[in-house]
Amino acid sequence: MLKSLFLSIRQATVELAAPLSPEDMTVQSMPDASPTKWHLAHITWFFENFILKPHATGYEEFDSEFGFLFNSYYYSVGSMYARPRRGLVTRPSVQRVFDYRKHVDEAMVRLLEANPTSDVMFLASLGLHHEQQHQELILTDLKHLLFQNPMFPRYRQCVRSSMRESTSMNWATGKEGIHEVGFKGNGFCFDNETPRHRILLSPHAMADRLITNGEYREFIQDGGYNNSELWLSDGWAKITTEEWKKPFYWHDDLEREFTLNGLEAMDLNTPVTHLSFYEADAFARWAGCRLPTEFEWEVYTDGQTTQGNFVESNSLHPQARTSKDTQVFGDVWEWTMSAYTPYPGFQPLEGSLGEYNGKFMSSQMILRGGSCVTPQSHIRATYRNFFYPDARWQFSGLRLAKDI
Amino acid sequence: MLKSLFLSIRQATVELAAPLSPEDMTVQSMPDASPTKWHLAHITWFFENFILKPHATGYEEFDSEFGFLFNSYYYSVGSMYARPRRGLVTRPSVQRVFDYRKHVDEAMVRLLEANPTSDVMFLASLGLHHEQQHQELILTDLKHLLFQNPMFPRYRQCVRSSMRESTSMNWATGKEGIHEVGFKGNGFCFDNETPRHRILLSPHAMADRLITNGEYREFIQDGGYNNSELWLSDGWAKITTEEWKKPFYWHDDLEREFTLNGLEAMDLNTPVTHLSFYEADAFARWAGCRLPTEFEWEVYTDGQTTQGNFVESNSLHPQARTSKDTQVFGDVWEWTMSAYTPYPGFQPLEGSLGEYNGKFMSSQMILRGGSCVTPQSHIRATYRNFFYPDARWQFSGLRLAKDI
Amino acid sequence: MLKSLFLSIRQATVELAAPLSPEDMTVQSMPDASPTKWHLAHITWFFENFILKPHATGYEEFDSEFGFLFNSYYYSVGSMYARPRRGLVTRPSVQRVFDYRKHVDEAMVRLLEANPTSDVMFLASLGLHHEQQHQELILTDLKHLLFQNPMFPRYRQCVRSSMRESTSMNWATGKEGIHEVGFKGNGFCFDNETPRHRILLSPHAMADRLITNGEYREFIQDGGYNNSELWLSDGWAKITTEEWKKPFYWHDDLEREFTLNGLEAMDLNTPVTHLSFYEADAFARWAGCRLPTEFEWEVYTDGQTTQGNFVESNSLHPQARTSKDTQVFGDVWEWTMSAYTPYPGFQPLEGSLGEYNGKFMSSQMILRGGSCVTPQSHIRATYRNFFYPDARWQFSGLRLAKDI
Amino acid sequence: MLKSLFLSIRQATVELAAPLSPEDMTVQSMPDASPTKWHLAHITWFFENFILKPHATGYEEFDSEFGFLFNSYYYSVGSMYARPRRGLVTRPSVQRVFDYRKHVDEAMVRLLEANPTSDVMFLASLGLHHEQQHQELILTDLKHLLFQNPMFPRYRQCVRSSMRESTSMNWATGKEGIHEVGFKGNGFCFDNETPRHRILLSPHAMADRLITNGEYREFIQDGGYNNSELWLSDGWAKITTEEWKKPFYWHDDLEREFTLNGLEAMDLNTPVTHLSFYEADAFARWAGCRLPTEFEWEVYTDGQTTQGNFVESNSLHPQARTSKDTQVFGDVWEWTMSAYTPYPGFQPLEGSLGEYNGKFMSSQMILRGGSCVTPQSHIRATYRNFFYPDARWQFSGLRLAKDI
């Protein structure tokens, strides 16, 4: 069963690349983004380096140069090609990277068929969740790249539902007192979701849906980007220096936005996305509210299933909600007011894989819930995503909270 | 009594400037630091703008240009001269700034003598705590300036005690369960210390003293700055890019450090200082420990008095501890692992003064306890200082903590 | 005959692209360089914009977006996509750019077959010389790109002659007195080579060959890069800031250099190349000589034919000279000590094409003679090439001169 | 007589500093400018280092640290404190720098009274011309500094004549044929004015006066800064990036300009100044003319005396001309179209003083004639000043020329 999961997740990546030319897969549009080709090779290298080389007897490395080229940030594994230069490596070709994937996949299948140890099974699970993270990044990085093109090209034909009517926002009273947060159970989780521990919540309320394009446009039209009182100091410096006046992919006319389907008329009832933390925070202040903490969010999800608008729906864009949908999963990652710090008693994984999560625990903010480009099976209520507060190229939006 | 406090705190600032030439007081050595002259004027402008102009009948503004020149970051008060350019304003002269202080002091004294309202009394208290913060900054900014001079000049003759012997580090078990944190009582506090609220601590232990120069030098000599495993990713990027190999004011020989008394032989038993958060965090990891949270720190101080090595001792440098001293107050600000975020239910002050603290609540880390250049009457157990994780020009050091 | 010239020069460009993948043709490795795909499209746009659209009745523009994407710097034609971002445009694909070329070529052939006006014939000639310039840039920009790849890939198999023995350098006495310089005759020239005019040369001598790798390595080994006395102030600042210690494509071991044939053992008798003006100037000073002026160089070529090692030889690298070869044409562009300024009475071409040369007449230095990647039919004794003094990615070297 | 010249030039520097506070003399407003204090010390160091230490028996160095602090760019003398950091050195104080001057002056006077060698006399002359150059820089650097102050303070009360009427521009036909240029005679000159040599001029015409504020404002109002056709490519990039829309010290209203006398109403008949080469060149193109070459300018001055508006007039600003004045000397440095390159057979001074001029011979343009802040005795017809084409903080303007 792990083998079939392996094959299906690996295949999903290939399908993401299918609409792309070698040109599309090679270019890097900013230091934070990577070329599709690099993603394709890196997630393969992850299996080769952490599973096949240590655990598959007789495995032959595909190409000894690839470790240097496709390691991301595992310093303890060895040196690596500088991240902002990933787009300069035109060789190996895209075709050779696919050959690399084939080589590794065959070896992985042999290993998974041969009564793998629990170590190997854990590492394979980790590799697949890692691959799913990069599936999301392939799409967000590609969106950034296509946006550089003045012709605003489409990635592929996406599913679009007819526009829906707006729905009122209701408030759910947050549970008071002590709660448990963090991962519980037998399935997979990342180290940063552990250990499960008790926290104390103050009384608060949570909005039952996401903020929409229409609401965010009101904020803009009310002068939100010109009123320093609404902004954190760093945020004000950022929007002033960068001359930000709107979400990242909105057109100047505030009537259209760039999507993976090309430039489209904006649906005012669709959740607003591609906001920085600063913008989400400023909007919340303008609305007389605040962002939720990550624990308020996690407690709020209690009992909700991970249904929503994920990558599988091929919308590749958030959708206006239907009447009762709380939108906690899918659509957009929700900025919280919680900084990314370790849980009490946190222990990173041993060895190089300990570099996966723990070392990023400074200056980043927690986002929760997954997005329209997240694979559905990748998300959990306890899942902690994290980005710098000025990051906007992810599908990031917001839900309001308030003290009561 | 507020009047005499006013006069003594204002006088203390003047005494800090006494050893300085007009040249020393005018220059700005980096964007984050300000010239002494600017500090002298800004803290005076604070009284003029927030107290005298709104509350002192018939008050005549000293110079209408000063609002623009000496506002720091109160956007709601009006525009301001750009921070990195504060050192370019050679006029008004230092002498004129002292005239400005005299003009404002006289008006303030008249106001305080005339049965001031509680509003005025609160604002005057706030202004004095504000001035004390700038007293500390005058010294840290000046230290940075003098360090640019290849002759390493002395600020003034400081008190130096004879070197003390090293003392062992003991661990205090942290109290488990629910505690109250945040300001309580009738005295002054900043808005960011409120509201007092309950938090849940996990079991932990706190070191009973600060980390010393000698211990930090061991970390260096053990290759601490060359081992990426010890560092947060941002920290590793910082030390690599900036080629940091030691605390900010240490000499290359690891035997001397620059102090406000000039370049001096390093006392290995003195608390290490001028560390970034990244360095404090890496040291703690190397030591198999972690930094405390701000609440672990606050609970740890319970019942301790605010005794210690403050600016009044004229050491202007941390001191080796005597046997039983916990060093929680004075000597060095202690980095915590807590990001600077609002307390549940936090409300900033109304109006422009709401810009004092709240808008800096992103990407900064909490430090606690005050330093050797903090005025003693300025510090409290609930006091929350905050700086970016790469800041090193403050007197910042560390105390270890660990999970148990 | 212009038609057959057109077809053969257009075909030569296609052959340069033949060894390249779509990945290779899409990426931009620095702001000064452009992707092959961009070159392929830009030189086609030149014909479309300056010839077909104004002069070919009924011509249908291939794609109205291409003007914006592939204009280089003709402001009077319209706005253009920013140069440093040329590598971000993954669409149109390479294949579509070849379709564009075909569309334009067919229209050009029709026009050239139909008794073209002298205007059209001049513009077609200009377009072909323009294309030849970009043929050279395709190779130099590509060399820069491939060098970013840690595996140092080869562009294509190049011709390599067996190593030759070193030859002594002899001096030719420069002609004294008044000479005429600038273009004369009926063939094609650029506007910056005109008007032909009289200049006064002082007595001087010219070396009869180029400086070799071996001689330049002696300069390095003699501490040339560490001796500020040898350098112009700007040059010293450049090599200090950038930590230049050798020619651009030399390996750290000073034994190998990167070529379009891959990383190769260095032939000490081969002309040194990929020098900045600063390095050429410093070498000359070290040798007790100076660089020639552009007029000394031009007068020196008198009567010599444009024979040499050009792109047609498929060496794509300078070659060691045979005994009597003066190496004035081909191999490497020779830095002169002449700044790029207009000739007395210079008039740029009318209209947009006046932007071709004249507007670059500041802060650049003249190079003469063509290189191993220049098409032979492109070069003339009066040809003035120009680059900023810190440019190193062209095949640039030097010949010594001295006052006598 | 050299002694009295020494005393009077040294005294003139002191008088320039007289209106300044220590604050004014300490701050550096940009990397290209230096604090007055630095100038005062550097020109003194020049005498100490090049004359007293090698030639005055028994001379005692004033302070061994000063060589490091106040060397400008003589690499062969030793290392130096980085130029952009000159404003960070608050100690030595201004007072101590004056003590340094006194110490050196006394030793110099003793040396000059004691039958000095011709070497010493040459070096003393050089030192005095060097000091005069820095007198000019003191004023231009100070003007830049005061301009950073939003209150636009005055340096000192300057002489202002009543406004004059505009005068028509007439053209002087340039002499055709061979001319001699470069220094001739027995007085002092810099090495870059030599050797005198023959050059060939083409027929041309020179305007008999400078371009005025009024004419330049017409250029602006005609859209000069928005028309790329008028600009060199580097110039267009500069004005676009930096958003230049007017001369450096003009007020946005195009009615006032900042002067050393404070902000003043603009006199339209006054020569325009504080232009970059790019702006002078663009204006000339707009006017259908060009800038003169440095040799056209030098030949044009033949027989004219060095009369004009110099620093001694205490205008410290260009003046409208009287009817017949050609304005060749004083008022503003005139940009030429000549790049700064060595004369045929140029030999720099031997030793460290060879670093004075020769090493700046790249990427800079020649200016001729001196300005309103140049000491009159400092200027000659053969004097070659040089700045980068984007420099604007000098008193730089233009005169038109054209081919005929």
Coordinates of N, CA, C and O in Angstrom, one line a residue, chain D residues 76 89 97 102 126-127 131 139 154 160 162 169 188 210 213 219 224 236 274 284 336 342 351 355 359 363 374 379 385:
Chain D
S76 N 50.6 53.8 -1.9 CA 52.0 53.5 -1.7 C 52.6 54.1 -0.4 O 53.6 53.7 0.1
V89 N 34.6 59.6 12.4 CA 35.7 59.8 13.4 C 35.5 61.1 14.1 O 35.9 62.2 13.6
V97 N 42.8 69.2 15.5 CA 43.2 69.3 14.1 C 43.8 70.7 13.9 O 44.8 70.8 13.2
K102 N 48.9 74.0 13.3 CA 49.8 74.9 13.9 C 51.2 74.2 14.0 O 52.2 74.8 13.6
L126 N 53.5 72.3 -4.7 CA 52.5 71.3 -4.9 C 51.5 71.2 -3.7 O 50.3 71.2 -3.9
G127 N 52.1 71.3 -2.5 CA 51.2 71.2 -1.3 C 50.3 72.3 -1.3 O 49.1 72.2 -0.9
E131 N 46.4 72.3 -1.5 CA 45.5 72.9 -0.5 C 44.4 73.7 -1.1 O 43.2 73.7 -0.7
L139 N 34.2 73.9 0.3 CA 32.9 74.6 0.0 C 31.9 73.8 -0.7 O 30.7 73.8 -0.4
R154 N 22.3 78.9 5.8 CA 23.3 79.6 5.1 C 24.7 79.3 5.6 O 24.9 79.1 6.8
R160 N 26.1 89.8 -3.0 CA 25.1 89.6 -4.1 C 25.0 90.9 -4.9 O 24.8 92.0 -4.3
S162 N 23.2 93.3 -7.9 CA 21.9 93.4 -8.4 C 21.8 92.6 -9.7 O 22.8 92.4 -10.4
M169 N 24.1 85.7 -27.1 CA 25.2 84.8 -27.3 C 25.8 85.0 -28.7 O 25.1 84.9 -29.7
F188 N 54.1 76.8 -11.8 CA 53.6 75.5 -11.4 C 52.6 74.9 -12.3 O 51.7 75.6 -12.8
L210 N 28.5 81.6 -21.1 CA 28.0 80.4 -20.5 C 26.5 80.3 -20.7 O 25.8 81.3 -20.9
N213 N 20.7 80.1 -16.3 CA 19.5 79.5 -15.6 C 18.3 79.6 -16.5 O 17.5 78.6 -16.6
F219 N 14.8 74.6 -21.4 CA 15.1 73.2 -21.7 C 14.2 72.2 -20.9 O 13.6 71.3 -21.4
G224 N 12.7 68.5 -21.6 CA 14.1 68.0 -21.8 C 14.4 66.7 -21.0 O 15.0 65.8 -21.5
W236 N 20.4 58.8 -19.6 CA 19.0 58.5 -19.5 C 18.8 57.5 -18.3 O 17.8 57.7 -17.5
H274 N 25.8 73.2 -11.2 CA 25.5 71.9 -10.6 C 24.8 71.0 -11.5 O 23.8 70.3 -11.2
A284 N 23.0 70.6 -24.7 CA 23.7 71.0 -25.9 C 23.0 70.4 -27.1 O 22.8 71.0 -28.1
T336 N 33.5 69.6 -20.8 CA 33.9 69.4 -22.2 C 33.5 68.0 -22.6 O 33.1 67.1 -21.8
P342 N 45.6 60.5 -20.7 CA 46.9 61.1 -20.7 C 47.3 61.7 -22.0 O 46.9 61.2 -23.0
G351 N 57.3 58.3 -7.6 CA 57.0 57.9 -6.2 C 55.5 58.1 -5.9 O 54.6 58.1 -6.8
E355 N 50.7 59.2 -7.8 CA 49.3 58.8 -7.6 C 48.3 59.9 -7.6 O 47.1 59.8 -7.5
K359 N 46.3 58.2 -11.9 CA 45.5 57.0 -11.7 C 44.0 57.2 -11.8 O 43.2 56.2 -11.7
S363 N 37.1 56.8 -17.2 CA 35.7 57.1 -17.0 C 35.3 58.5 -16.5 O 34.2 58.7 -16.0
T374 N 36.8 78.6 -6.7 CA 38.2 78.3 -7.0 C 39.0 79.6 -6.6 O 38.6 80.7 -6.9
I379 N 44.1 78.8 -10.9 CA 43.6 78.4 -12.2 C 44.6 78.8 -13.3 O 45.4 79.7 -13.2
N385 N 40.6 69.8 -14.9 CA 39.8 69.2 -13.8 C 39.1 68.0 -14.4 O 38.8 67.9 -15.6

